[in-house]
Amino acid sequence: MENASARNLWGDYLEQHIEYAFAQEPHVNSLSEDKDESQRQLKLILSGKKRAFSHSLLGLQYRKEKLPKIGDFTIITDIEGNAKCILRTVAVRLKPYFSIRESYAKIEGEGDLSLDYWKRWHWDRITLELDQYQRVPRESMIIVCEYFDKVFER
């Protein structure tokens, strides 16, 4: 793990949870390249309001990123790379965009927690993401719904 702050946070976690000493090295994520967006999402996670991430399956495939899986650890940093907390994936569901429900929008914790907000925000984000691959979002596109627990923070 290149990020020293993340490495130290992971070490602190392992001191209390030796059972994960041989777990796969956590992914380190600053949530966004935009400072304000990164800070906003970090606050939602630290407060416990945000308990899920949504990924475009097509975007993951184009970026050659692995699907999240149950038991994965992620270290969340601020935009400067300072490790703030550790998340553990507890469930992963693949759902068509059109089938996302209000209950999931609330778990993701974005905006006013409504399904309308969730759909607008994610549609715009996925449109930008797929544009670089000359693709467009569709109502039938698959969304990877990654549920997590915050297991450690400093």
mmCIF file with all atom_site columns, C-alpha atoms in Angstrom:
data_model
loop_
_atom_site.group_PDB
_atom_site.id
_atom_site.type_symbol
_atom_site.label_atom_id
_atom_site.label_alt_id
_atom_site.label_comp_id
_atom_site.label_asym_id
_atom_site.label_entity_id
_atom_site.label_seq_id
_atom_site.pdbx_PDB_ins_code
_atom_site.Cartn_x
_atom_site.Cartn_y
_atom_site.Cartn_z
_atom_site.occupancy
_atom_site.B_iso_or_equiv
_atom_site.pdbx_formal_charge
_atom_site.auth_seq_id
_atom_site.auth_comp_id
_atom_site.auth_asym_id
_atom_site.auth_atom_id
_atom_site.pdbx_PDB_model_num
ATOM 1   C CA . MET A 1 1   ? 0.000   0.000   0.000   1.00 0.00 ? 1   MET A CA 1
ATOM 2   C CA . GLU A 1 2   ? 1.643   3.203   -1.185  1.00 0.00 ? 2   GLU A CA 1
ATOM 3   C CA . ASN A 1 3   ? -0.336  5.670   0.947   1.00 0.00 ? 3   ASN A CA 1
ATOM 4   C CA . ALA A 1 4   ? 1.428   5.867   4.345   1.00 0.00 ? 4   ALA A CA 1
ATOM 5   C CA . SER A 1 5   ? -1.648  7.266   6.098   1.00 0.00 ? 5   SER A CA 1
ATOM 6   C CA . ALA A 1 6   ? -3.787  4.392   4.799   1.00 0.00 ? 6   ALA A CA 1
ATOM 7   C CA . ARG A 1 7   ? -1.097  1.865   5.719   1.00 0.00 ? 7   ARG A CA 1
ATOM 8   C CA . ASN A 1 8   ? -1.003  3.252   9.282   1.00 0.00 ? 8   ASN A CA 1
ATOM 9   C CA . LEU A 1 9   ? -4.794  3.188   9.617   1.00 0.00 ? 9   LEU A CA 1
ATOM 10  C CA . TRP A 1 10  ? -4.892  -0.396  8.339   1.00 0.00 ? 10  TRP A CA 1
ATOM 11  C CA . GLY A 1 11  ? -2.171  -1.334  10.850  1.00 0.00 ? 11  GLY A CA 1
ATOM 12  C CA . ASP A 1 12  ? -4.161  0.242   13.688  1.00 0.00 ? 12  ASP A CA 1
ATOM 13  C CA . TYR A 1 13  ? -7.230  -1.730  12.609  1.00 0.00 ? 13  TYR A CA 1
ATOM 14  C CA . LEU A 1 14  ? -5.284  -4.991  12.406  1.00 0.00 ? 14  LEU A CA 1
ATOM 15  C CA . GLU A 1 15  ? -3.922  -4.488  15.931  1.00 0.00 ? 15  GLU A CA 1
ATOM 16  C CA . GLN A 1 16  ? -7.521  -4.789  17.152  1.00 0.00 ? 16  GLN A CA 1
ATOM 17  C CA . HIS A 1 17  ? -8.640  -7.336  14.524  1.00 0.00 ? 17  HIS A CA 1
ATOM 18  C CA . ILE A 1 18  ? -5.822  -9.817  14.050  1.00 0.00 ? 18  ILE A CA 1
ATOM 19  C CA . GLU A 1 19  ? -8.296  -12.183 12.349  1.00 0.00 ? 19  GLU A CA 1
ATOM 20  C CA . TYR A 1 20  ? -7.931  -10.063 9.201   1.00 0.00 ? 20  TYR A CA 1
ATOM 21  C CA . ALA A 1 21  ? -4.126  -10.146 9.142   1.00 0.00 ? 21  ALA A CA 1
ATOM 22  C CA . PHE A 1 22  ? -4.184  -12.219 5.947   1.00 0.00 ? 22  PHE A CA 1
ATOM 23  C CA . ALA A 1 23  ? -7.059  -10.368 4.278   1.00 0.00 ? 23  ALA A CA 1
ATOM 24  C CA . GLN A 1 24  ? -6.493  -8.931  0.834   1.00 0.00 ? 24  GLN A CA 1
ATOM 25  C CA . GLU A 1 25  ? -4.923  -5.470  0.990   1.00 0.00 ? 25  GLU A CA 1
ATOM 26  C CA . PRO A 1 26  ? -7.635  -2.801  1.111   1.00 0.00 ? 26  PRO A CA 1
ATOM 27  C CA . HIS A 1 27  ? -8.419  -0.570  -1.828  1.00 0.00 ? 27  HIS A CA 1
ATOM 28  C CA . VAL A 1 28  ? -7.649  3.098   -1.044  1.00 0.00 ? 28  VAL A CA 1
ATOM 29  C CA . ASN A 1 29  ? -10.235 5.593   -2.322  1.00 0.00 ? 29  ASN A CA 1
ATOM 30  C CA . SER A 1 30  ? -10.626 9.375   -2.045  1.00 0.00 ? 30  SER A CA 1
ATOM 31  C CA . LEU A 1 31  ? -14.213 9.156   -3.435  1.00 0.00 ? 31  LEU A CA 1
ATOM 32  C CA . SER A 1 32  ? -13.824 11.918  -6.028  1.00 0.00 ? 32  SER A CA 1
ATOM 33  C CA . GLU A 1 33  ? -11.187 14.009  -7.763  1.00 0.00 ? 33  GLU A CA 1
ATOM 34  C CA . ASP A 1 34  ? -13.297 17.068  -6.947  1.00 0.00 ? 34  ASP A CA 1
ATOM 35  C CA . LYS A 1 35  ? -12.399 18.383  -3.475  1.00 0.00 ? 35  LYS A CA 1
ATOM 36  C CA . ASP A 1 36  ? -15.916 19.532  -2.552  1.00 0.00 ? 36  ASP A CA 1
ATOM 37  C CA . GLU A 1 37  ? -17.540 16.304  -3.748  1.00 0.00 ? 37  GLU A CA 1
ATOM 38  C CA . SER A 1 38  ? -14.945 14.184  -1.956  1.00 0.00 ? 38  SER A CA 1
ATOM 39  C CA . GLN A 1 39  ? -15.484 16.099  1.295   1.00 0.00 ? 39  GLN A CA 1
ATOM 40  C CA . ARG A 1 40  ? -19.277 15.898  0.972   1.00 0.00 ? 40  ARG A CA 1
ATOM 41  C CA . GLN A 1 41  ? -19.259 12.137  0.505   1.00 0.00 ? 41  GLN A CA 1
ATOM 42  C CA . LEU A 1 42  ? -16.704 11.644  3.284   1.00 0.00 ? 42  LEU A CA 1
ATOM 43  C CA . LYS A 1 43  ? -18.960 13.528  5.711   1.00 0.00 ? 43  LYS A CA 1
ATOM 44  C CA . LEU A 1 44  ? -21.913 11.340  4.730   1.00 0.00 ? 44  LEU A CA 1
ATOM 45  C CA . ILE A 1 45  ? -19.892 8.170   5.374   1.00 0.00 ? 45  ILE A CA 1
ATOM 46  C CA . LEU A 1 46  ? -18.440 9.354   8.677   1.00 0.00 ? 46  LEU A CA 1
ATOM 47  C CA . SER A 1 47  ? -21.898 10.398  9.915   1.00 0.00 ? 47  SER A CA 1
ATOM 48  C CA . GLY A 1 48  ? -23.336 6.981   8.994   1.00 0.00 ? 48  GLY A CA 1
ATOM 49  C CA . LYS A 1 49  ? -25.820 8.425   6.487   1.00 0.00 ? 49  LYS A CA 1
ATOM 50  C CA . LYS A 1 50  ? -24.108 6.866   3.471   1.00 0.00 ? 50  LYS A CA 1
ATOM 51  C CA . ARG A 1 51  ? -23.992 3.064   3.635   1.00 0.00 ? 51  ARG A CA 1
ATOM 52  C CA . ALA A 1 52  ? -23.778 2.131   -0.043  1.00 0.00 ? 52  ALA A CA 1
ATOM 53  C CA . PHE A 1 53  ? -22.000 2.963   -3.280  1.00 0.00 ? 53  PHE A CA 1
ATOM 54  C CA . SER A 1 54  ? -23.470 2.605   -6.765  1.00 0.00 ? 54  SER A CA 1
ATOM 55  C CA . HIS A 1 55  ? -21.243 1.697   -9.686  1.00 0.00 ? 55  HIS A CA 1
ATOM 56  C CA . SER A 1 56  ? -22.046 1.404   -13.365 1.00 0.00 ? 56  SER A CA 1
ATOM 57  C CA . LEU A 1 57  ? -21.158 -2.162  -14.353 1.00 0.00 ? 57  LEU A CA 1
ATOM 58  C CA . LEU A 1 58  ? -20.180 -0.936  -17.804 1.00 0.00 ? 58  LEU A CA 1
ATOM 59  C CA . GLY A 1 59  ? -17.906 1.720   -16.266 1.00 0.00 ? 59  GLY A CA 1
ATOM 60  C CA . LEU A 1 60  ? -16.193 -0.891  -14.080 1.00 0.00 ? 60  LEU A CA 1
ATOM 61  C CA . GLN A 1 61  ? -15.685 -3.107  -17.114 1.00 0.00 ? 61  GLN A CA 1
ATOM 62  C CA . TYR A 1 62  ? -14.206 -0.319  -19.250 1.00 0.00 ? 62  TYR A CA 1
ATOM 63  C CA . ARG A 1 63  ? -11.848 0.694   -16.431 1.00 0.00 ? 63  ARG A CA 1
ATOM 64  C CA . LYS A 1 64  ? -10.947 -2.980  -15.907 1.00 0.00 ? 64  LYS A CA 1
ATOM 65  C CA . GLU A 1 65  ? -11.894 -2.771  -12.221 1.00 0.00 ? 65  GLU A CA 1
ATOM 66  C CA . LYS A 1 66  ? -12.996 -5.824  -10.301 1.00 0.00 ? 66  LYS A CA 1
ATOM 67  C CA . LEU A 1 67  ? -16.515 -6.136  -9.009  1.00 0.00 ? 67  LEU A CA 1
ATOM 68  C CA . PRO A 1 68  ? -16.701 -5.463  -5.289  1.00 0.00 ? 68  PRO A CA 1
ATOM 69  C CA . LYS A 1 69  ? -17.269 -8.582  -3.231  1.00 0.00 ? 69  LYS A CA 1
ATOM 70  C CA . ILE A 1 70  ? -18.452 -9.354  0.266   1.00 0.00 ? 70  ILE A CA 1
ATOM 71  C CA . GLY A 1 71  ? -15.595 -8.973  2.726   1.00 0.00 ? 71  GLY A CA 1
ATOM 72  C CA . ASP A 1 72  ? -13.634 -6.400  0.712   1.00 0.00 ? 72  ASP A CA 1
ATOM 73  C CA . PHE A 1 73  ? -12.043 -3.626  2.751   1.00 0.00 ? 73  PHE A CA 1
ATOM 74  C CA . THR A 1 74  ? -11.750 -0.044  1.496   1.00 0.00 ? 74  THR A CA 1
ATOM 75  C CA . ILE A 1 75  ? -9.812  2.751   3.158   1.00 0.00 ? 75  ILE A CA 1
ATOM 76  C CA . ILE A 1 76  ? -11.440 6.117   2.551   1.00 0.00 ? 76  ILE A CA 1
ATOM 77  C CA . THR A 1 77  ? -9.178  9.158   2.450   1.00 0.00 ? 77  THR A CA 1
ATOM 78  C CA . ASP A 1 78  ? -9.786  12.848  2.142   1.00 0.00 ? 78  ASP A CA 1
ATOM 79  C CA . ILE A 1 79  ? -8.681  14.557  -1.072  1.00 0.00 ? 79  ILE A CA 1
ATOM 80  C CA . GLU A 1 80  ? -5.173  15.115  0.375   1.00 0.00 ? 80  GLU A CA 1
ATOM 81  C CA . GLY A 1 81  ? -4.770  11.378  0.991   1.00 0.00 ? 81  GLY A CA 1
ATOM 82  C CA . ASN A 1 82  ? -5.278  11.364  4.770   1.00 0.00 ? 82  ASN A CA 1
ATOM 83  C CA . ALA A 1 83  ? -6.933  8.078   5.755   1.00 0.00 ? 83  ALA A CA 1
ATOM 84  C CA . LYS A 1 84  ? -10.194 8.654   7.620   1.00 0.00 ? 84  LYS A CA 1
ATOM 85  C CA . CYS A 1 85  ? -12.001 5.334   7.920   1.00 0.00 ? 85  CYS A CA 1
ATOM 86  C CA . ILE A 1 86  ? -12.206 1.716   6.831   1.00 0.00 ? 86  ILE A CA 1
ATOM 87  C CA . LEU A 1 87  ? -15.274 0.244   5.160   1.00 0.00 ? 87  LEU A CA 1
ATOM 88  C CA . ARG A 1 88  ? -16.115 -3.426  4.698   1.00 0.00 ? 88  ARG A CA 1
ATOM 89  C CA . THR A 1 89  ? -18.400 -4.593  1.913   1.00 0.00 ? 89  THR A CA 1
ATOM 90  C CA . VAL A 1 90  ? -21.303 -6.571  3.371   1.00 0.00 ? 90  VAL A CA 1
ATOM 91  C CA . ALA A 1 91  ? -23.464 -7.136  0.269   1.00 0.00 ? 91  ALA A CA 1
ATOM 92  C CA . VAL A 1 92  ? -23.324 -6.640  -3.482  1.00 0.00 ? 92  VAL A CA 1
ATOM 93  C CA . ARG A 1 93  ? -26.391 -6.628  -5.719  1.00 0.00 ? 93  ARG A CA 1
ATOM 94  C CA . LEU A 1 94  ? -26.544 -6.148  -9.490  1.00 0.00 ? 94  LEU A CA 1
ATOM 95  C CA . LYS A 1 95  ? -29.749 -4.386  -10.512 1.00 0.00 ? 95  LYS A CA 1
ATOM 96  C CA . PRO A 1 96  ? -31.029 -2.697  -13.649 1.00 0.00 ? 96  PRO A CA 1
ATOM 97  C CA . TYR A 1 97  ? -31.148 1.077   -13.240 1.00 0.00 ? 97  TYR A CA 1
ATOM 98  C CA . PHE A 1 98  ? -34.924 1.069   -13.716 1.00 0.00 ? 98  PHE A CA 1
ATOM 99  C CA . SER A 1 99  ? -35.377 -1.286  -10.739 1.00 0.00 ? 99  SER A CA 1
ATOM 100 C CA . ILE A 1 100 ? -33.615 0.843   -8.107  1.00 0.00 ? 100 ILE A CA 1
ATOM 101 C CA . ARG A 1 101 ? -36.045 1.595   -5.270  1.00 0.00 ? 101 ARG A CA 1
ATOM 102 C CA . GLU A 1 102 ? -36.530 4.457   -2.822  1.00 0.00 ? 102 GLU A CA 1
ATOM 103 C CA . SER A 1 103 ? -35.263 2.289   0.055   1.00 0.00 ? 103 SER A CA 1
ATOM 104 C CA . TYR A 1 104 ? -31.891 1.912   -1.691  1.00 0.00 ? 104 TYR A CA 1
ATOM 105 C CA . ALA A 1 105 ? -31.695 5.652   -2.410  1.00 0.00 ? 105 ALA A CA 1
ATOM 106 C CA . LYS A 1 106 ? -32.049 6.270   1.340   1.00 0.00 ? 106 LYS A CA 1
ATOM 107 C CA . ILE A 1 107 ? -29.259 3.822   2.178   1.00 0.00 ? 107 ILE A CA 1
ATOM 108 C CA . GLU A 1 108 ? -26.938 5.531   -0.281  1.00 0.00 ? 108 GLU A CA 1
ATOM 109 C CA . GLY A 1 109 ? -27.554 8.769   1.608   1.00 0.00 ? 109 GLY A CA 1
ATOM 110 C CA . GLU A 1 110 ? -27.298 11.283  -1.255  1.00 0.00 ? 110 GLU A CA 1
ATOM 111 C CA . GLY A 1 111 ? -29.180 14.593  -1.521  1.00 0.00 ? 111 GLY A CA 1
ATOM 112 C CA . ASP A 1 112 ? -32.721 14.549  -0.133  1.00 0.00 ? 112 ASP A CA 1
ATOM 113 C CA . LEU A 1 113 ? -32.643 10.709  -0.004  1.00 0.00 ? 113 LEU A CA 1
ATOM 114 C CA . SER A 1 114 ? -35.367 10.464  -2.642  1.00 0.00 ? 114 SER A CA 1
ATOM 115 C CA . LEU A 1 115 ? -35.372 8.091   -5.588  1.00 0.00 ? 115 LEU A CA 1
ATOM 116 C CA . ASP A 1 116 ? -35.810 11.058  -7.957  1.00 0.00 ? 116 ASP A CA 1
ATOM 117 C CA . TYR A 1 117 ? -32.630 12.687  -6.641  1.00 0.00 ? 117 TYR A CA 1
ATOM 118 C CA . TRP A 1 118 ? -30.739 9.383   -6.791  1.00 0.00 ? 118 TRP A CA 1
ATOM 119 C CA . LYS A 1 119 ? -31.779 8.781   -10.413 1.00 0.00 ? 119 LYS A CA 1
ATOM 120 C CA . ARG A 1 120 ? -30.916 12.304  -11.601 1.00 0.00 ? 120 ARG A CA 1
ATOM 121 C CA . TRP A 1 121 ? -27.559 12.425  -9.806  1.00 0.00 ? 121 TRP A CA 1
ATOM 122 C CA . HIS A 1 122 ? -26.455 8.958   -10.960 1.00 0.00 ? 122 HIS A CA 1
ATOM 123 C CA . TRP A 1 123 ? -27.728 9.391   -14.506 1.00 0.00 ? 123 TRP A CA 1
ATOM 124 C CA . ASP A 1 124 ? -25.634 12.556  -14.856 1.00 0.00 ? 124 ASP A CA 1
ATOM 125 C CA . ARG A 1 125 ? -22.582 10.943  -13.285 1.00 0.00 ? 125 ARG A CA 1
ATOM 126 C CA . ILE A 1 126 ? -22.834 7.784   -15.397 1.00 0.00 ? 126 ILE A CA 1
ATOM 127 C CA . THR A 1 127 ? -23.382 9.858   -18.545 1.00 0.00 ? 127 THR A CA 1
ATOM 128 C CA . LEU A 1 128 ? -20.064 11.628  -17.922 1.00 0.00 ? 128 LEU A CA 1
ATOM 129 C CA . GLU A 1 129 ? -18.349 8.359   -17.050 1.00 0.00 ? 129 GLU A CA 1
ATOM 130 C CA . LEU A 1 130 ? -19.500 6.517   -20.191 1.00 0.00 ? 130 LEU A CA 1
ATOM 131 C CA . ASP A 1 131 ? -19.026 9.457   -22.549 1.00 0.00 ? 131 ASP A CA 1
ATOM 132 C CA . GLN A 1 132 ? -15.276 8.858   -22.616 1.00 0.00 ? 132 GLN A CA 1
ATOM 133 C CA . TYR A 1 133 ? -16.000 5.381   -24.063 1.00 0.00 ? 133 TYR A CA 1
ATOM 134 C CA . GLN A 1 134 ? -18.547 6.704   -26.586 1.00 0.00 ? 134 GLN A CA 1
ATOM 135 C CA . ARG A 1 135 ? -21.356 4.957   -24.721 1.00 0.00 ? 135 ARG A CA 1
ATOM 136 C CA . VAL A 1 136 ? -24.606 6.297   -23.288 1.00 0.00 ? 136 VAL A CA 1
ATOM 137 C CA . PRO A 1 137 ? -26.560 5.201   -20.230 1.00 0.00 ? 137 PRO A CA 1
ATOM 138 C CA . ARG A 1 138 ? -29.787 3.245   -20.637 1.00 0.00 ? 138 ARG A CA 1
ATOM 139 C CA . GLU A 1 139 ? -32.658 2.486   -18.277 1.00 0.00 ? 139 GLU A CA 1
ATOM 140 C CA . SER A 1 140 ? -31.645 -1.192  -18.516 1.00 0.00 ? 140 SER A CA 1
ATOM 141 C CA . MET A 1 141 ? -27.966 -0.630  -17.609 1.00 0.00 ? 141 MET A CA 1
ATOM 142 C CA . ILE A 1 142 ? -26.739 -2.663  -14.658 1.00 0.00 ? 142 ILE A CA 1
ATOM 143 C CA . ILE A 1 143 ? -25.934 -0.854  -11.427 1.00 0.00 ? 143 ILE A CA 1
ATOM 144 C CA . VAL A 1 144 ? -23.615 -2.547  -8.942  1.00 0.00 ? 144 VAL A CA 1
ATOM 145 C CA . CYS A 1 145 ? -25.079 -1.763  -5.513  1.00 0.00 ? 145 CYS A CA 1
ATOM 146 C CA . GLU A 1 146 ? -22.310 -2.138  -2.936  1.00 0.00 ? 146 GLU A CA 1
ATOM 147 C CA . TYR A 1 147 ? -23.478 -2.065  0.685   1.00 0.00 ? 147 TYR A CA 1
ATOM 148 C CA . PHE A 1 148 ? -20.871 -1.440  3.368   1.00 0.00 ? 148 PHE A CA 1
ATOM 149 C CA . ASP A 1 149 ? -20.312 -1.067  7.086   1.00 0.00 ? 149 ASP A CA 1
ATOM 150 C CA . LYS A 1 150 ? -17.917 1.489   8.492   1.00 0.00 ? 150 LYS A CA 1
ATOM 151 C CA . VAL A 1 151 ? -15.712 -0.735  10.674  1.00 0.00 ? 151 VAL A CA 1
ATOM 152 C CA . PHE A 1 152 ? -13.013 1.697   11.839  1.00 0.00 ? 152 PHE A CA 1
ATOM 153 C CA . GLU A 1 153 ? -12.309 5.399   11.900  1.00 0.00 ? 153 GLU A CA 1
ATOM 154 C CA . ARG A 1 154 ? -9.763  7.677   13.416  1.00 0.00 ? 154 ARG A CA 1
#
